[in-house]
Amino acid sequence: MKRYLVPLLLILTARATAQDARSWKYHKEIRIVTTPAGAHIKGDVRNYPLAVKLNARNFDFTTAKGNGADIRFSQSGNTFLPHSIEWWDPVHREALVWVKVPLIKGNNDVQNITLHWGNDQAPDENRPHEVFAAADGFVGVWHLNEPGNTLPEGYKDATANAADATGVNMVPTSLVPGVLGKAQQFDYHSKQWIKVDSDKRKLFDLTNRLTFSIWAKARSYSNKGDAAKRVLEGYETMFAKGDNSWRLQKFGVRGWHKPPADLIEICVERLDPKGDLCVVGKTDMVTGQWFLLTGVHDHPYVRLYVNGVLDATELFDSKWKTDDHPVGIGNQSQFPEKGGRYWDGWLDEARVLQVAKDEHWIKLDYESQREGQRLLEFGKTQQQ
């Protein structure tokens, strides 16, 4: 049987979604648990893009349209919430849908959303631009769920900015299972990476207020350096806008640190005198394991979060700057060939927001997206 996949972005004009939920044959409650028994989120989070993972255990794909076009989500009454289907695979019974929830209350276990489906007449209402809205601070969101490619702007941005990215040396088999649907696999020796180098890169000239994140798993740390070329060993980049702007990267080799560890750093650039201001984390980023890495600029503070928990922070009370370099996913875009900072491993769900998100949002990102999440509890299917 041919595998039918519907990822990505079907861009529709935003419109009101007050409809009669009775026209949908099936529904089920999804309880959102933020108490310590669930995700343990202490504070409220508003206008949140919630990852809803569907599989054979919690959803009967045979009762929905083949492309998921009839699914809807509501929280009260007949008003449907904006949603975006990133991945829909009825053959393997897997799907990932992002739902914009107006309010997720902290330390609460009596809140829910309702999933509706089973309406052959329902049109597709995939609305990524509302889920990842500019009004909420989103500047770029790359799900990285396309077959690996080098087509111009072949990696799509889910926001209305359409800051689509271009693969470098990526191949169709770069597409692999990820934390959230699909991800991209990068090979260090093949010099594979993804870049936003169009005029849209100016959108990411952000400095004082910024949140950026990416899921990363290393296969190896392969940068051995090159003294003749003044290339430092041990630096590999997950997500950055050059070496004089915001960046997340591995910091040196294990032996530099006591005890030995593969550590991450986040850096900003000082305006005068020019120089790097870096915060080095404490988490050992071992190979073969997924980590959610989040950087926050909230001038004068710089914060690094690992798996939703504050890992390190510093106060840099000086003026910061940014430079006009491409956004790089899996490499340092300022000197992509010379630097040797290619990533060797897997990357998923790269995001940039032009606001400084708080600890509750960042922890909710991790707790809602990770494998084995305890945030969502699916109820039984009900029929109208």
C-alpha positions as a Python dict, from the first residue, in 0.01 Angstrom:
ca = {
    (1, 'M'): (0, 0, 0),
    (2, 'K'): (131, 339, -89),
    (3, 'R'): (227, 548, 209),
    (4, 'Y'): (25, 870, 219),
    (5, 'L'): (200, 1152, 397),
    (6, 'V'): (71, 1500, 454),
    (7, 'P'): (334, 1710, 628),
    (8, 'L'): (400, 2070, 629),
    (9, 'L'): (223, 2387, 534),
    (10, 'L'): (-109, 2427, 362),
    (11, 'I'): (-140, 2802, 379),
    (12, 'L'): (-497, 2922, 418),
    (13, 'T'): (-645, 3262, 496),
    (14, 'A'): (-723, 3297, 866),
    (15, 'R'): (-1094, 3298, 940),
    (16, 'A'): (-1336, 3244, 1225),
    (17, 'T'): (-1391, 2880, 1318),
    (18, 'A'): (-1721, 2882, 1501),
    (19, 'Q'): (-1885, 2566, 1364),
    (20, 'D'): (-2134, 2309, 1485),
    (21, 'A'): (-1929, 2038, 1654),
    (22, 'R'): (-2229, 1804, 1625),
    (23, 'S'): (-2141, 1761, 1257),
    (24, 'W'): (-1837, 1558, 1364),
    (25, 'K'): (-1915, 1195, 1439),
    (26, 'Y'): (-1640, 1129, 1695),
    (27, 'H'): (-1472, 1316, 1975),
    (28, 'K'): (-1254, 1253, 2277),
    (29, 'E'): (-1129, 1460, 2566),
    (30, 'I'): (-757, 1525, 2608),
    (31, 'R'): (-676, 1622, 2964),
    (32, 'I'): (-384, 1862, 3022),
    (33, 'V'): (-207, 1780, 3348),
    (34, 'T'): (44, 2036, 3479),
    (35, 'T'): (51, 1916, 3841),
    (36, 'P'): (357, 1729, 3976),
    (37, 'A'): (183, 1405, 3872),
    (38, 'G'): (197, 1528, 3512),
    (39, 'A'): (426, 1782, 3350),
    (40, 'H'): (486, 1980, 3672),
    (41, 'I'): (446, 2328, 3524),
    (42, 'K'): (408, 2583, 3803),
    (43, 'G'): (291, 2891, 3610),
    (44, 'D'): (36, 2974, 3340),
    (45, 'V'): (130, 2973, 2971),
    (46, 'R'): (-76, 3161, 2712),
    (47, 'N'): (-122, 3116, 2337),
    (48, 'Y'): (82, 2800, 2336),
    (49, 'P'): (142, 2574, 2030),
    (50, 'L'): (75, 2235, 2187),
    (51, 'A'): (216, 1920, 2025),
    (52, 'V'): (-48, 1647, 2002),
    (53, 'K'): (97, 1313, 1897),
    (54, 'L'): (-153, 1061, 1765),
    (55, 'N'): (-83, 690, 1730),
    (56, 'A'): (-259, 354, 1722),
    (57, 'R'): (-300, 356, 2100),
    (58, 'N'): (-493, 682, 2121),
    (59, 'F'): (-655, 731, 1778),
    (60, 'D'): (-834, 520, 1514),
    (61, 'F'): (-700, 649, 1184),
    (62, 'T'): (-955, 450, 983),
    (63, 'T'): (-1236, 673, 1110),
    (64, 'A'): (-1078, 999, 988),
    (65, 'K'): (-1007, 1135, 642),
    (66, 'G'): (-696, 992, 484),
    (67, 'N'): (-511, 1321, 517),
    (68, 'G'): (-655, 1424, 852),
    (69, 'A'): (-843, 1717, 699),
    (70, 'D'): (-1150, 1660, 917),
    (71, 'I'): (-980, 1681, 1255),
    (72, 'R'): (-1062, 1976, 1479),
    (73, 'F'): (-984, 2079, 1834),
    (74, 'S'): (-1201, 2280, 2071),
    (75, 'Q'): (-1181, 2397, 2429),
    (76, 'S'): (-1532, 2524, 2491),
    (77, 'G'): (-1849, 2553, 2288),
    (78, 'N'): (-1833, 2532, 1909),
    (79, 'T'): (-1525, 2746, 1857),
    (80, 'F'): (-1243, 2542, 1708),
    (81, 'L'): (-884, 2618, 1797),
    (82, 'P'): (-627, 2690, 1522),
    (83, 'H'): (-426, 2380, 1438),
    (84, 'S'): (-156, 2271, 1195),
    (85, 'I'): (-86, 1917, 1078),
    (86, 'E'): (288, 1866, 1058),
    (87, 'W'): (279, 1494, 984),
    (88, 'W'): (-3, 1254, 901),
    (89, 'D'): (72, 889, 819),
    (90, 'P'): (-240, 668, 831),
    (91, 'V'): (-48, 362, 710),
    (92, 'H'): (186, 357, 1007),
    (93, 'R'): (-79, 523, 1225),
    (94, 'E'): (130, 820, 1332),
    (95, 'A'): (52, 1189, 1326),
    (96, 'L'): (172, 1513, 1480),
    (97, 'V'): (-63, 1809, 1510),
    (98, 'W'): (12, 2150, 1662),
    (99, 'V'): (-282, 2311, 1842),
    (100, 'K'): (-285, 2671, 1966),
    (101, 'V'): (-426, 2666, 2318),
    (102, 'P'): (-522, 3008, 2459),
    (103, 'L'): (-433, 2922, 2818),
    (104, 'I'): (-261, 2629, 2985),
    (105, 'K'): (-286, 2673, 3360),
    (106, 'G'): (1, 2582, 3585),
    (107, 'N'): (-42, 2321, 3860),
    (108, 'N'): (-381, 2214, 3725),
    (109, 'D'): (-539, 1880, 3633),
    (110, 'V'): (-896, 1983, 3544),
    (111, 'Q'): (-833, 2145, 3205),
    (112, 'N'): (-878, 1981, 2868),
    (113, 'I'): (-920, 2021, 2496),
    (114, 'T'): (-1148, 1811, 2277),
    (115, 'L'): (-1042, 1632, 1960),
    (116, 'H'): (-1315, 1601, 1693),
    (117, 'W'): (-1309, 1395, 1372),
    (118, 'G'): (-1533, 1198, 1139),
    (119, 'N'): (-1688, 1454, 902),
    (120, 'D'): (-1656, 1376, 532),
    (121, 'Q'): (-1773, 1726, 439),
    (122, 'A'): (-1518, 1912, 651),
    (123, 'P'): (-1267, 2122, 456),
    (124, 'D'): (-901, 2133, 543),
    (125, 'E'): (-832, 2404, 802),
    (126, 'N'): (-458, 2371, 845),
    (127, 'R'): (-345, 2712, 976),
    (128, 'P'): (24, 2716, 1075),
    (129, 'H'): (49, 3096, 1056),
    (130, 'E'): (-202, 3125, 1338),
    (131, 'V'): (-49, 2849, 1547),
    (132, 'F'): (299, 3004, 1518),
    (133, 'A'): (181, 3363, 1508),
    (134, 'A'): (392, 3675, 1474),
    (135, 'A'): (173, 3834, 1741),
    (136, 'D'): (307, 3575, 1985),
    (137, 'G'): (667, 3651, 1893),
    (138, 'F'): (742, 3378, 1639),
    (139, 'V'): (992, 3480, 1370),
    (140, 'G'): (1091, 3139, 1229),
    (141, 'V'): (986, 2776, 1286),
    (142, 'W'): (1143, 2495, 1086),
    (143, 'H'): (992, 2153, 1154),
    (144, 'L'): (1267, 1993, 939),
    (145, 'N'): (1026, 1724, 817),
    (146, 'E'): (1097, 1746, 444),
    (147, 'P'): (1288, 1477, 256),
    (148, 'G'): (1650, 1591, 257),
    (149, 'N'): (1712, 1824, -36),
    (150, 'T'): (1923, 2109, -174),
    (151, 'L'): (1637, 2288, -349),
    (152, 'P'): (1635, 2665, -303),
    (153, 'E'): (1427, 2729, 10),
    (154, 'G'): (1338, 2360, 28),
    (155, 'Y'): (1295, 2361, 407),
    (156, 'K'): (981, 2549, 496),
    (157, 'D'): (924, 2803, 770),
    (158, 'A'): (586, 2751, 940),
    (159, 'T'): (541, 3122, 1019),
    (160, 'A'): (393, 3389, 793),
    (161, 'N'): (746, 3524, 741),
    (162, 'A'): (819, 3236, 500),
    (163, 'A'): (1188, 3245, 590),
    (164, 'D'): (1243, 2917, 409),
    (165, 'A'): (1583, 2750, 435),
    (166, 'T'): (1812, 2578, 183),
    (167, 'G'): (1995, 2252, 237),
    (168, 'V'): (2368, 2216, 169),
    (169, 'N'): (2474, 1866, 62),
    (170, 'M'): (2156, 1721, 215),
    (171, 'V'): (2019, 1402, 55),
    (172, 'P'): (1673, 1237, 56),
    (173, 'T'): (1781, 989, 324),
    (174, 'S'): (1859, 1278, 558),
    (175, 'L'): (1494, 1257, 663),
    (176, 'V'): (1471, 1029, 967),
    (177, 'P'): (1242, 976, 1268),
    (178, 'G'): (1275, 1258, 1520),
    (179, 'V'): (1137, 1368, 1853),
    (180, 'L'): (849, 1544, 1676),
    (181, 'G'): (745, 1355, 1365),
    (182, 'K'): (1050, 1364, 1140),
    (183, 'A'): (1394, 1521, 1175),
    (184, 'Q'): (1711, 1572, 970),
    (185, 'Q'): (2027, 1367, 1004),
    (186, 'F'): (2356, 1548, 937),
    (187, 'D'): (2685, 1388, 843),
    (188, 'Y'): (2995, 1580, 950),
    (189, 'H'): (3225, 1448, 678),
    (190, 'S'): (2967, 1521, 406),
    (191, 'K'): (2954, 1885, 525),
    (192, 'Q'): (2578, 1885, 549),
    (193, 'W'): (2382, 2176, 692),
    (194, 'I'): (2082, 2402, 633),
    (195, 'K'): (2084, 2781, 594),
    (196, 'V'): (1857, 3082, 567),
    (197, 'D'): (2063, 3309, 342),
    (198, 'S'): (1795, 3501, 154),
    (199, 'D'): (1698, 3858, 240),
    (200, 'K'): (1473, 3706, 510),
    (201, 'R'): (1781, 3650, 723),
    (202, 'K'): (1754, 4015, 831),
    (203, 'L'): (1447, 3916, 1031),
    (204, 'F'): (1681, 3732, 1266),
    (205, 'D'): (1908, 4026, 1348),
    (206, 'L'): (1788, 3998, 1706),
    (207, 'T'): (1988, 4080, 2015),
    (208, 'N'): (1835, 4205, 2340),
    (209, 'R'): (1511, 4004, 2343),
    (210, 'L'): (1523, 3658, 2190),
    (211, 'T'): (1435, 3293, 2250),
    (212, 'F'): (1575, 3024, 2022),
    (213, 'S'): (1564, 2648, 2058),
    (214, 'I'): (1637, 2320, 1883),
    (215, 'W'): (1624, 1950, 1959),
    (216, 'A'): (1970, 1796, 1908),
    (217, 'K'): (2125, 1450, 1928),
    (218, 'A'): (2495, 1397, 1854),
    (219, 'R'): (2627, 1088, 1680),
    (220, 'S'): (2988, 1196, 1733),
    (221, 'Y'): (3195, 1507, 1798),
    (222, 'S'): (3416, 1504, 1492),
    (223, 'N'): (3583, 1844, 1480),
    (224, 'K'): (3950, 1764, 1550),
    (225, 'G'): (4066, 2115, 1467),
    (226, 'D'): (4342, 2233, 1236),
    (227, 'A'): (4624, 2439, 1385),
    (228, 'A'): (4751, 2546, 1043),
    (229, 'K'): (4412, 2699, 962),
    (230, 'R'): (4359, 2829, 1317),
    (231, 'V'): (4056, 2604, 1357),
    (232, 'L'): (3976, 2518, 1718),
    (233, 'E'): (3889, 2158, 1794),
    (234, 'G'): (3570, 2056, 1966),
    (235, 'Y'): (3337, 2328, 1841),
    (236, 'E'): (3024, 2200, 1663),
    (237, 'T'): (2720, 2417, 1596),
    (238, 'M'): (2357, 2321, 1637),
    (239, 'F'): (2190, 2656, 1566),
    (240, 'A'): (2341, 3002, 1512),
    (241, 'K'): (2342, 3325, 1315),
    (242, 'G'): (2712, 3352, 1259),
    (243, 'D'): (2989, 3375, 1517),
    (244, 'N'): (2916, 3738, 1605),
    (245, 'S'): (2545, 3692, 1678),
    (246, 'W'): (2326, 3456, 1879),
    (247, 'R'): (2445, 3097, 1882),
    (248, 'L'): (2419, 2753, 2041),
    (249, 'Q'): (2723, 2531, 2006),
    (250, 'K'): (2931, 2265, 2171),
    (251, 'F'): (3217, 2416, 2369),
    (252, 'G'): (3554, 2247, 2317),
    (253, 'V'): (3652, 1889, 2394),
    (254, 'R'): (3577, 1676, 2698),
    (255, 'G'): (3927, 1708, 2837),
    (256, 'W'): (3897, 2086, 2871),
    (257, 'H'): (3648, 2048, 3153),
    (258, 'K'): (3663, 1905, 3504),
    (259, 'P'): (3512, 1656, 3532),
    (260, 'P'): (3541, 1570, 3159),
    (261, 'A'): (3219, 1651, 2974),
    (262, 'D'): (3079, 1763, 2640),
    (263, 'L'): (2936, 2101, 2733),
    (264, 'I'): (2717, 2350, 2549),
    (265, 'E'): (2755, 2724, 2535),
    (266, 'I'): (2537, 3016, 2435),
    (267, 'C'): (2700, 3343, 2333),
    (268, 'V'): (2616, 3705, 2263),
    (269, 'E'): (2843, 3962, 2104),
    (270, 'R'): (2956, 4274, 2290),
    (271, 'L'): (2944, 4594, 2087),
    (272, 'D'): (3230, 4789, 2246),
    (273, 'P'): (3488, 4666, 2296),
    (274, 'K'): (3395, 4393, 2052),
    (275, 'G'): (3409, 4043, 2197),
    (276, 'D'): (3229, 3721, 2285),
    (277, 'L'): (3018, 3696, 2599),
    (278, 'C'): (2948, 3328, 2658),
    (279, 'V'): (2760, 3119, 2911),
    (280, 'V'): (2888, 2763, 2946),
    (281, 'G'): (2638, 2502, 3058),
    (282, 'K'): (2681, 2221, 3310),
    (283, 'T'): (2504, 1933, 3132),
    (284, 'D'): (2715, 1660, 2973),
    (285, 'M'): (2566, 1629, 2623),
    (286, 'V'): (2645, 1265, 2569),
    (287, 'T'): (2615, 1115, 2223),
    (288, 'G'): (2311, 915, 2121),
    (289, 'Q'): (2063, 1108, 2336),
    (290, 'W'): (1815, 1383, 2247),
    (291, 'F'): (1841, 1718, 2425),
    (292, 'L'): (1619, 2024, 2395),
    (293, 'L'): (1850, 2327, 2395),
    (294, 'T'): (1701, 2671, 2453),
    (295, 'G'): (1877, 3006, 2461),
    (296, 'V'): (1720, 3323, 2600),
    (297, 'H'): (1846, 3678, 2563),
    (298, 'D'): (1675, 3904, 2813),
    (299, 'H'): (1919, 4194, 2838),
    (300, 'P'): (2126, 4211, 3048),
    (301, 'Y'): (2074, 3839, 3122),
    (302, 'V'): (2168, 3542, 2905),
    (303, 'R'): (2017, 3205, 2997),
    (304, 'L'): (2080, 2851, 2875),
    (305, 'Y'): (1816, 2587, 2936),
    (306, 'V'): (1866, 2214, 2878),
    (307, 'N'): (1559, 1989, 2872),
    (308, 'G'): (1342, 2266, 3010),
    (309, 'V'): (1563, 2337, 3312),
    (310, 'L'): (1789, 2640, 3363),
    (311, 'D'): (2142, 2510, 3312),
    (312, 'A'): (2345, 2832, 3338),
    (313, 'T'): (2295, 3209, 3335),
    (314, 'E'): (2508, 3523, 3335),
    (315, 'L'): (2456, 3898, 3355),
    (316, 'F'): (2634, 4093, 3080),
    (317, 'D'): (2559, 4459, 3145),
    (318, 'S'): (2694, 4604, 2820),
    (319, 'K'): (2557, 4676, 2473),
    (320, 'W'): (2514, 4373, 2249),
    (321, 'K'): (2528, 4351, 1870),
    (322, 'T'): (2446, 4119, 1582),
    (323, 'D'): (2594, 4073, 1234),
    (324, 'D'): (2436, 4008, 895),
    (325, 'H'): (2512, 3639, 845),
    (326, 'P'): (2281, 3355, 741),
    (327, 'V'): (2094, 3153, 999),
    (328, 'G'): (2268, 2817, 1019),
    (329, 'I'): (2114, 2488, 1128),
    (330, 'G'): (2390, 2234, 1179),
    (331, 'N'): (2685, 2463, 1105),
    (332, 'Q'): (2847, 2796, 1183),
    (333, 'S'): (2729, 3017, 896),
    (334, 'Q'): (2991, 3290, 933),
    (335, 'F'): (3276, 3066, 817),
    (336, 'P'): (3099, 2746, 707),
    (337, 'E'): (3391, 2579, 528),
    (338, 'K'): (3690, 2695, 729),
    (339, 'G'): (3544, 2651, 1076),
    (340, 'G'): (3486, 2278, 1063),
    (341, 'R'): (3188, 2322, 1294),
    (342, 'Y'): (2947, 2090, 1112),
    (343, 'W'): (2705, 1895, 1328),
    (344, 'D'): (2727, 1515, 1321),
    (345, 'G'): (2394, 1376, 1432),
    (346, 'W'): (2027, 1472, 1431),
    (347, 'L'): (1836, 1800, 1464),
    (348, 'D'): (1464, 1868, 1496),
    (349, 'E'): (1224, 2163, 1543),
    (350, 'A'): (1435, 2479, 1519),
    (351, 'R'): (1263, 2797, 1641),
    (352, 'V'): (1332, 3167, 1684),
    (353, 'L'): (1110, 3412, 1874),
    (354, 'Q'): (1171, 3783, 1920),
    (355, 'V'): (1060, 3773, 2283),
    (356, 'A'): (1223, 3640, 2599),
    (357, 'K'): (1007, 3346, 2706),
    (358, 'D'): (984, 3258, 3075),
    (359, 'E'): (1070, 2938, 3258),
    (360, 'H'): (713, 2805, 3240),
    (361, 'W'): (695, 2825, 2860),
    (362, 'I'): (1039, 2665, 2824),
    (363, 'K'): (963, 2378, 3061),
    (364, 'L'): (630, 2320, 2887),
    (365, 'D'): (815, 2294, 2553),
    (366, 'Y'): (1021, 2008, 2689),
    (367, 'E'): (749, 1832, 2884),
    (368, 'S'): (497, 1844, 2599),
    (369, 'Q'): (735, 1742, 2320),
    (370, 'R'): (959, 1477, 2475),
    (371, 'E'): (917, 1103, 2445),
    (372, 'G'): (723, 963, 2736),
    (373, 'Q'): (545, 1292, 2802),
    (374, 'R'): (306, 1305, 3098),
    (375, 'L'): (123, 1626, 3006),
    (376, 'L'): (-161, 1484, 2795),
    (377, 'E'): (-403, 1209, 2893),
    (378, 'F'): (-635, 1082, 2618),
    (379, 'G'): (-989, 985, 2710),
    (380, 'K'): (-1217, 733, 2542),
    (381, 'T'): (-1365, 787, 2198),
    (382, 'Q'): (-1724, 913, 2209),
    (383, 'Q'): (-1969, 891, 1919),
    (384, 'Q'): (-2244, 1145, 1846),
}
